[in-house]
């Protein structure tokens, strides 16, 4: 569905690269995620893939179309949701969707159905300008579903939403993917990447550090960790210790021998811990 | 085409919901009000009448006394002196009152050339009402002489219209279309539009149509109210359309070089100033260097003037209309090329 090779992008001529030598493939039917902290170059990459930013250097094919000279028709097959919601504030939610539907040459989903899907049916005829941030975000999100896209771009689909709504959005993404939609998503949230993605790319400073499935990553990089809360000189101390690293093992032995442990359990390494290990930096 | 229409309808809805539309219409009405209340049309109450009474005594003194009792009237003692006075004060009209030798008094009006029929009949009834009643026993007849039969003069009010129309076209095209584009950029909706299967030119053309609609409304109203119904409105619509399309295409082109309204302001302001410069030459015909004719507003202004003149040069008007339509297309084409690269960046 997506083929990228040797992709570079700089916002200013001669300036720093926001994306450096990126290469990846997204297969039909998978959910592919870009995981990285803010400023890593995720949105920039999505911008190039969706034709919003010019392709400066590298090869990019999206849904069979060379993005050097994209054909407008491919947008009948593509849906794009944005990190920053962008709807007409002076139009109602329904008007926003109805106007957008008319821009497609293919059959579109009814606006009412979509609004209901994300719980906006009760405000369908309210001006979007009066919506809260989360509501605007949901409207932007469902707008990208109007043309039943084969390939769906989602830039930070759950950021800024309260947990209940975020989980609703995640369910919708999974469901559409089960129906056959290929998804490219970006996130700085390891849980989203872990829960949704078939494969993730770790990206930082414009460079892709690795690409693999969350499961493989945990097998490969994940070491068993122990989380301990213990009392030390009257203070509660919380520590994460590896069962593999020698110093951590010794430390754990010391803590156990003191016998002041309040809580202790083993856990899988999270994607974030793996991310830190691979890139040397966190996701924040 | 249907996507262009859909986009136009959406833009129309947004602009009826927005401020700019009403600001434009408001400005048009303010202009009309200023013209109506501050700038006198040359003929209304307080009309200056310069007179030369070419009759024998005692009737001469009798009529002169009658005339000088009017505040705004002056007496001259020859036809040449009368015509000279009219050359100097082009808001006055003249009258020569003479006898045809067989007991009939002739009221011979000397007009500037821009007076319409309504004004002529107004003058005639004034004469009948005021003079005739005081000189009984004389039959009378009224005739008109025109100082310049093919007058190049407009009433004061109509004279300002071409400038208003030109600036209106220029300002609308440049500032407001740019404002609309940057509004869409700020709201980010432009990005959503750009990932739908529509073409950039459809987005731009819809904006131009909004400008055209506003341009026509804000041009027709003042012309109707200030110059009356004698104007060829079909021709006005064709002209305004052509000039307006050119203006907004230019606005698009200029804004394609900037990424915010603030940054574009300087460029737009310069463009508007250049549009306004030729009005110098419009008001002071002696200031007419060749370079000033290069500015697009120069031919626009003079084409509007021709439209308002009684025997205006329609050939010139059509030539400019077609010329600006072609230019509008070229500039639009260039703006489209640029926006393909810069609209969503
Ligand atoms: N419009 C822009 N102009 C200049 N620099 C930009 C622009 N957008 C993003 N950048 C820079 O490019 C880098 C990548 O940004 P972005 O792709 O938005 O990151 P992410 O989506 O991963 O948070 C950052 O350093 C950011 O400051
Ligand atoms: Mg981003």
CSV table of C-alpha atoms in Angstrom, one decimal, chain B:
chain,number,residue,atom,x,y,z
B,1,UNK,CA,-17.9,21.5,-12.2
B,2,UNK,CA,-20.3,20.3,-9.6
B,3,UNK,CA,-17.5,20.3,-7.0
B,4,UNK,CA,-16.7,23.9,-7.9
B,5,UNK,CA,-20.4,24.7,-7.4
B,6,UNK,CA,-20.5,22.8,-4.1
B,7,UNK,CA,-17.4,24.6,-2.9
B,8,UNK,CA,-18.9,28.0,-4.0
B,9,UNK,CA,-22.1,27.3,-2.1
B,10,UNK,CA,-20.1,26.4,1.0
B,11,UNK,CA,-18.0,29.6,0.7
B,12,UNK,CA,-21.1,31.7,0.2
B,13,UNK,CA,-22.6,30.2,3.3
B,14,UNK,CA,-19.4,30.9,5.2
B,15,UNK,CA,-19.2,34.5,3.9
B,16,UNK,CA,-22.8,35.3,4.8
B,17,UNK,CA,-21.9,34.0,8.2
B,18,UNK,CA,-18.8,36.1,8.3
B,19,UNK,CA,-17.8,39.7,8.7
B,20,UNK,CA,-16.2,40.6,5.5
B,21,UNK,CA,-19.3,40.4,3.4
B,22,UNK,CA,-21.1,42.9,5.5
B,23,UNK,CA,-18.1,45.2,5.8
B,24,UNK,CA,-18.0,45.4,2.1
B,25,UNK,CA,-21.7,46.1,1.7
B,26,UNK,CA,-21.5,48.5,4.6
B,27,UNK,CA,-18.7,50.4,3.0
B,28,UNK,CA,-20.6,50.6,-0.3
B,29,UNK,CA,-23.5,52.2,1.6
B,30,UNK,CA,-21.3,54.6,3.5
B,31,UNK,CA,-19.8,55.7,0.2
B,32,UNK,CA,-23.2,56.3,-1.2
B,33,UNK,CA,-24.3,58.2,1.9
B,34,UNK,CA,-21.2,60.4,1.8
B,35,UNK,CA,-21.7,61.1,-1.9
B,36,UNK,CA,-25.4,61.9,-1.4
B,37,UNK,CA,-25.0,64.2,1.7
B,38,UNK,CA,-21.6,65.7,1.3
B,39,UNK,CA,-20.9,66.0,-2.4
B,40,UNK,CA,-23.7,67.9,-4.1
B,41,UNK,CA,-24.9,66.7,-7.4
B,42,UNK,CA,-24.6,69.9,-9.4
B,43,UNK,CA,-28.3,70.4,-9.8
B,44,UNK,CA,-30.5,70.5,-6.7
B,45,UNK,CA,-31.8,73.3,-4.6
B,46,UNK,CA,-29.4,76.3,-4.5
B,47,UNK,CA,-28.5,75.8,-8.2
B,48,UNK,CA,-26.4,78.6,-9.4
B,49,UNK,CA,-27.9,80.3,-12.5
B,50,UNK,CA,-25.8,82.8,-14.4
B,51,UNK,CA,-27.9,85.1,-16.5
B,52,UNK,CA,-27.6,87.6,-19.3
B,53,UNK,CA,-30.7,89.6,-20.0
B,54,UNK,CA,-30.7,90.6,-23.6
B,55,UNK,CA,-33.8,92.7,-23.7
B,56,UNK,CA,-34.7,96.4,-23.9
B,57,UNK,CA,-35.8,98.6,-21.1
B,58,UNK,CA,-37.9,98.6,-19.1
B,59,UNK,CA,-38.4,94.9,-19.2
B,60,UNK,CA,-34.6,94.3,-18.8
B,61,UNK,CA,-34.5,96.0,-15.3
B,62,UNK,CA,-37.7,94.3,-14.3
B,63,UNK,CA,-36.3,90.8,-15.0
B,64,UNK,CA,-32.9,91.6,-13.6
B,65,UNK,CA,-34.4,92.7,-10.4
B,66,UNK,CA,-36.3,89.4,-10.3
B,67,UNK,CA,-33.1,87.5,-10.9
B,68,UNK,CA,-30.9,89.2,-8.4
B,69,UNK,CA,-33.4,88.5,-5.7
B,70,UNK,CA,-32.3,84.9,-6.0
B,71,UNK,CA,-29.3,84.3,-3.8
B,72,UNK,CA,-27.3,82.2,-6.2
B,73,UNK,CA,-27.7,84.1,-9.4
B,74,UNK,CA,-25.2,86.5,-11.1
B,75,UNK,CA,-25.7,88.8,-14.0
B,76,UNK,CA,-23.5,89.2,-17.0
B,77,UNK,CA,-23.8,91.7,-19.8
B,78,UNK,CA,-22.9,89.7,-22.9
B,79,UNK,CA,-23.3,86.2,-24.2
B,80,UNK,CA,-19.5,85.8,-24.2
B,81,UNK,CA,-19.2,86.9,-20.6
B,82,UNK,CA,-21.9,84.4,-19.7
B,83,UNK,CA,-20.2,81.5,-21.4
B,84,UNK,CA,-16.8,82.4,-19.8
B,85,UNK,CA,-18.4,82.4,-16.4
B,86,UNK,CA,-19.7,78.9,-17.1
B,87,UNK,CA,-16.3,77.7,-18.2
B,88,UNK,CA,-15.0,78.8,-14.9
B,89,UNK,CA,-17.7,77.4,-12.7
B,90,UNK,CA,-18.8,74.2,-14.2
B,91,UNK,CA,-21.4,73.6,-11.6
B,92,UNK,CA,-23.5,76.6,-12.8
B,93,UNK,CA,-25.9,76.8,-15.7
B,94,UNK,CA,-26.5,79.8,-17.8
B,95,UNK,CA,-29.6,81.5,-19.2
B,96,UNK,CA,-29.9,84.1,-21.8
B,97,UNK,CA,-33.3,85.8,-21.9
B,98,UNK,CA,-34.0,87.5,-25.2
B,99,UNK,CA,-36.8,88.6,-27.4
B,100,UNK,CA,-37.5,87.2,-30.9
B,101,UNK,CA,-38.8,90.6,-32.0
B,102,UNK,CA,-42.4,89.5,-32.3
B,103,UNK,CA,-43.5,89.8,-28.7
B,104,UNK,CA,-42.2,86.4,-27.6
B,105,UNK,CA,-39.5,86.0,-24.9
B,106,UNK,CA,-37.1,83.2,-25.4
B,107,UNK,CA,-35.4,81.5,-22.4
B,108,UNK,CA,-32.2,80.1,-23.9
B,109,UNK,CA,-30.5,77.8,-21.4
B,110,UNK,CA,-26.7,77.4,-21.8
B,111,UNK,CA,-25.9,74.0,-20.3
B,112,UNK,CA,-22.6,72.3,-19.4
B,113,UNK,CA,-23.4,69.2,-21.3
B,114,UNK,CA,-23.8,66.7,-18.5
B,115,UNK,CA,-27.3,67.6,-17.5
B,116,UNK,CA,-30.0,65.0,-18.1
B,117,UNK,CA,-33.6,65.4,-19.1
B,118,UNK,CA,-34.8,65.5,-15.5
B,119,UNK,CA,-32.7,68.5,-14.8
B,120,UNK,CA,-33.8,70.2,-18.0
B,121,UNK,CA,-37.4,69.9,-17.1
B,122,UNK,CA,-36.6,71.1,-13.6
B,123,UNK,CA,-35.1,74.2,-15.0
B,124,UNK,CA,-38.0,74.8,-17.4
B,125,UNK,CA,-40.5,74.6,-14.6
B,126,UNK,CA,-38.4,77.0,-12.4
B,127,UNK,CA,-38.5,79.5,-15.2
B,128,UNK,CA,-42.1,79.1,-15.8
B,129,UNK,CA,-42.9,79.4,-12.1
B,130,UNK,CA,-40.7,82.4,-11.3
B,131,UNK,CA,-40.1,84.6,-14.3
B,132,UNK,CA,-43.2,84.2,-16.4
B,133,UNK,CA,-45.6,85.1,-13.7
B,134,UNK,CA,-43.8,88.4,-13.2
B,135,UNK,CA,-43.9,89.4,-16.8
B,136,UNK,CA,-47.4,89.1,-18.0
B,137,UNK,CA,-48.4,89.7,-21.5
B,138,UNK,CA,-45.5,87.9,-23.1
B,139,UNK,CA,-45.7,84.5,-24.8
B,140,UNK,CA,-42.5,82.5,-24.1
B,141,UNK,CA,-40.5,79.6,-25.4
B,142,UNK,CA,-37.6,77.7,-23.9
B,143,UNK,CA,-34.6,76.4,-25.8
B,144,UNK,CA,-31.3,74.9,-24.8
B,145,UNK,CA,-27.8,75.5,-26.0
B,146,UNK,CA,-25.1,73.2,-24.8
B,147,UNK,CA,-21.6,74.5,-24.1
B,148,UNK,CA,-19.9,71.3,-25.1
B,149,UNK,CA,-22.3,69.1,-27.1
B,150,UNK,CA,-20.1,66.0,-26.5
B,151,UNK,CA,-19.3,66.9,-22.9
B,152,UNK,CA,-16.4,65.1,-21.2
B,153,UNK,CA,-17.8,66.2,-17.9
B,154,UNK,CA,-19.6,64.2,-15.3
B,155,UNK,CA,-21.5,65.6,-12.4
B,156,UNK,CA,-19.3,65.8,-9.3
B,157,UNK,CA,-20.9,62.7,-7.9
B,158,UNK,CA,-20.6,60.6,-11.0
B,159,UNK,CA,-17.1,61.8,-11.4
B,160,UNK,CA,-16.0,60.0,-8.2
B,161,UNK,CA,-17.7,56.8,-9.1
B,162,UNK,CA,-15.0,55.4,-11.5
B,163,UNK,CA,-12.4,55.8,-8.6
B,164,UNK,CA,-14.7,54.1,-6.2
B,165,UNK,CA,-15.4,51.3,-8.6
B,166,UNK,CA,-11.7,50.8,-9.4
B,167,UNK,CA,-10.6,50.8,-5.8
B,168,UNK,CA,-13.5,48.5,-4.9
B,169,UNK,CA,-12.5,46.0,-7.5
B,170,UNK,CA,-8.8,46.3,-6.5
B,171,UNK,CA,-9.3,46.2,-2.7
B,172,UNK,CA,-11.8,43.4,-2.9
B,173,UNK,CA,-9.7,41.3,-5.1
B,174,UNK,CA,-6.5,41.9,-3.2
B,175,UNK,CA,-7.3,42.1,0.4
B,176,UNK,CA,-10.4,40.1,1.0
B,177,UNK,CA,-9.5,37.1,-1.2
B,178,UNK,CA,-6.2,37.0,0.6
B,179,UNK,CA,-7.9,37.2,3.9
B,180,UNK,CA,-10.2,34.3,3.0
B,181,UNK,CA,-7.3,32.1,2.0
B,182,UNK,CA,-5.4,32.9,5.1
B,183,UNK,CA,-8.5,32.3,7.2
B,184,UNK,CA,-8.7,28.8,5.7
B,185,UNK,CA,-5.0,28.3,6.3
B,186,UNK,CA,-5.3,29.2,9.9
B,187,UNK,CA,-8.4,27.1,10.5
B,188,UNK,CA,-6.4,24.3,8.7
B,189,UNK,CA,-9.5,23.4,6.6
B,190,UNK,CA,-7.4,24.0,3.5
B,191,UNK,CA,-5.5,20.7,4.4
B,192,UNK,CA,-8.7,18.8,4.6
B,193,UNK,CA,-9.7,20.1,1.3
B,194,UNK,CA,-6.4,19.2,-0.2
B,195,UNK,CA,-6.7,15.6,0.7
B,196,UNK,CA,-10.1,15.2,-1.1
B,197,UNK,CA,-10.2,14.4,-4.8
B,198,UNK,CA,-10.7,18.0,-5.9
B,199,UNK,CA,-8.4,20.3,-7.8
B,200,UNK,CA,-6.7,23.3,-6.3
B,201,UNK,CA,-8.1,25.5,-9.1
B,202,UNK,CA,-11.6,24.5,-8.0
B,203,UNK,CA,-10.9,25.8,-4.5
B,204,UNK,CA,-9.4,29.0,-5.9
B,205,UNK,CA,-12.1,29.6,-8.5
B,206,UNK,CA,-14.9,29.2,-5.8
B,207,UNK,CA,-13.2,32.0,-3.9
B,208,UNK,CA,-13.1,34.1,-7.0
B,209,UNK,CA,-16.8,33.6,-7.6
B,210,UNK,CA,-17.5,34.8,-4.0
B,211,UNK,CA,-15.5,37.9,-4.8
B,212,UNK,CA,-17.4,38.4,-8.0
B,213,UNK,CA,-20.7,38.2,-6.3
B,214,UNK,CA,-19.6,40.7,-3.7
B,215,UNK,CA,-18.0,42.9,-6.4
B,216,UNK,CA,-21.2,43.1,-8.4
B,217,UNK,CA,-23.4,43.9,-5.4
B,218,UNK,CA,-21.1,46.6,-4.2
B,219,UNK,CA,-20.7,48.1,-7.6
B,220,UNK,CA,-24.3,48.1,-8.9
B,221,UNK,CA,-25.8,49.6,-5.8
B,222,UNK,CA,-23.7,52.8,-5.8
B,223,UNK,CA,-24.0,53.3,-9.5
B,224,UNK,CA,-27.7,52.9,-9.3
B,225,UNK,CA,-28.0,55.3,-6.5
B,226,UNK,CA,-25.5,57.9,-7.7
B,227,UNK,CA,-25.7,57.8,-11.4
B,228,UNK,CA,-29.2,56.7,-11.9
B,229,UNK,CA,-30.8,54.3,-14.3
B,230,UNK,CA,-29.4,55.9,-17.5
B,231,UNK,CA,-26.3,53.8,-17.2
B,232,UNK,CA,-25.9,50.7,-19.4
B,233,UNK,CA,-26.0,48.2,-16.6
B,234,UNK,CA,-25.4,45.2,-18.8
B,235,UNK,CA,-22.1,46.7,-19.8
B,236,UNK,CA,-21.4,47.7,-16.2
B,237,UNK,CA,-21.9,44.0,-15.1
B,238,UNK,CA,-19.6,42.8,-17.9
B,239,UNK,CA,-16.9,45.3,-17.0
B,240,UNK,CA,-17.0,44.8,-13.2
B,241,UNK,CA,-16.9,41.1,-13.7
B,242,UNK,CA,-13.8,41.3,-15.9
B,243,UNK,CA,-12.0,43.8,-13.7
B,244,UNK,CA,-13.0,42.0,-10.5
B,245,UNK,CA,-11.7,38.6,-11.7
B,246,UNK,CA,-8.5,40.3,-12.6
B,247,UNK,CA,-8.3,41.9,-9.2
B,248,UNK,CA,-8.9,38.7,-7.2
B,249,UNK,CA,-6.6,36.7,-9.4
B,250,UNK,CA,-3.9,39.2,-8.6
B,251,UNK,CA,-4.8,38.9,-4.9
B,252,UNK,CA,-4.4,35.1,-5.2
B,253,UNK,CA,-1.1,35.5,-6.9
B,254,UNK,CA,0.3,37.9,-4.4
B,255,UNK,CA,-0.9,35.8,-1.4
B,256,UNK,CA,0.7,32.6,-2.9
B,257,UNK,CA,4.0,34.1,-1.9
B,258,UNK,CA,3.3,34.4,1.8
B,259,UNK,CA,2.1,32.1,4.5
B,260,UNK,CA,0.2,34.5,6.7
B,261,UNK,CA,-1.9,37.6,6.3
B,262,UNK,CA,0.5,39.7,8.3
B,263,UNK,CA,3.4,38.8,6.1
B,264,UNK,CA,1.3,39.3,3.0
B,265,UNK,CA,0.1,42.7,4.1
B,266,UNK,CA,3.1,44.6,2.8
B,267,UNK,CA,2.8,43.1,-0.7
B,268,UNK,CA,-0.9,43.6,-0.8
B,269,UNK,CA,-0.7,47.1,0.4
B,270,UNK,CA,1.9,48.0,-2.2
B,271,UNK,CA,-0.4,46.5,-4.9
B,272,UNK,CA,-3.3,48.5,-3.7
B,273,UNK,CA,-1.3,51.7,-3.6
B,274,UNK,CA,-0.3,51.1,-7.2
B,275,UNK,CA,-3.9,50.6,-8.0
B,276,UNK,CA,-4.8,53.9,-6.5
B,277,UNK,CA,-2.0,56.0,-8.0
B,278,UNK,CA,-3.6,56.6,-11.4
B,279,UNK,CA,-6.4,58.5,-9.7
B,280,UNK,CA,-3.9,61.4,-9.5
B,281,UNK,CA,-4.0,61.5,-13.3
B,282,UNK,CA,-7.8,61.1,-13.2
B,283,UNK,CA,-8.3,64.2,-11.1
B,284,UNK,CA,-5.5,66.3,-12.5
B,285,UNK,CA,-5.6,65.4,-16.2
B,286,UNK,CA,-2.4,67.5,-16.8
B,287,UNK,CA,-0.5,64.9,-14.7
B,288,UNK,CA,-0.5,62.1,-17.2
B,289,UNK,CA,3.0,60.6,-17.7
B,290,UNK,CA,3.2,57.5,-19.9
B,291,UNK,CA,4.3,55.2,-17.0
B,292,UNK,CA,1.1,55.8,-15.1
B,293,UNK,CA,-0.8,54.1,-17.9
B,294,UNK,CA,1.0,50.9,-17.1
B,295,UNK,CA,-1.0,50.4,-13.9
B,296,UNK,CA,-4.0,48.3,-14.5
B,297,UNK,CA,-6.2,50.7,-12.6
B,298,UNK,CA,-5.6,53.4,-15.2
B,299,UNK,CA,-7.5,51.8,-18.0
B,300,UNK,CA,-10.1,50.5,-15.5
B,301,UNK,CA,-10.8,54.0,-14.2
B,302,UNK,CA,-11.1,55.5,-17.6
B,303,UNK,CA,-13.2,52.7,-18.9
B,304,UNK,CA,-15.7,53.3,-16.0
B,305,UNK,CA,-15.7,56.9,-16.9
B,306,UNK,CA,-16.5,56.2,-20.5
B,307,UNK,CA,-19.4,54.0,-19.2
B,308,UNK,CA,-20.8,56.9,-17.2
B,309,UNK,CA,-20.4,59.5,-20.0
B,310,UNK,CA,-23.4,60.1,-22.1
B,311,UNK,CA,-21.7,59.3,-25.3
B,312,UNK,CA,-19.0,57.1,-23.9
B,313,UNK,CA,-16.6,55.1,-26.1
B,314,UNK,CA,-18.0,51.6,-25.9
B,315,UNK,CA,-15.2,50.3,-28.1
B,316,UNK,CA,-12.7,51.3,-25.5
B,317,UNK,CA,-14.8,49.7,-22.8
B,318,UNK,CA,-15.0,46.4,-24.6
B,319,UNK,CA,-11.4,46.4,-25.4
B,320,UNK,CA,-10.4,46.8,-21.8
B,321,UNK,CA,-13.0,44.3,-20.7
B,322,UNK,CA,-11.6,41.6,-23.0
B,323,UNK,CA,-8.0,42.6,-22.2
B,324,UNK,CA,-8.5,42.2,-18.4
B,325,UNK,CA,-10.4,39.0,-18.9
B,326,UNK,CA,-7.4,37.5,-20.7
B,327,UNK,CA,-5.0,38.9,-18.0
B,328,UNK,CA,-7.3,37.5,-15.3
B,329,UNK,CA,-7.0,34.1,-16.9
B,330,UNK,CA,-3.2,34.3,-17.1
B,331,UNK,CA,-2.7,35.5,-13.6
B,332,UNK,CA,-5.2,32.9,-12.3
B,333,UNK,CA,-3.2,30.2,-14.1
B,334,UNK,CA,0.0,31.5,-12.5
B,335,UNK,CA,-1.6,31.6,-9.1
B,336,UNK,CA,-2.8,28.1,-9.5
B,337,UNK,CA,0.6,26.8,-10.4
B,338,UNK,CA,2.1,28.5,-7.4
B,339,UNK,CA,-0.6,27.3,-5.0
B,340,UNK,CA,-0.2,23.8,-6.1
B,341,UNK,CA,3.1,23.9,-4.4
B,342,UNK,CA,2.5,26.3,-1.5
B,343,UNK,CA,-1.2,26.1,-0.5
B,344,UNK,CA,-0.7,23.5,2.3
B,345,UNK,CA,2.9,24.0,3.2
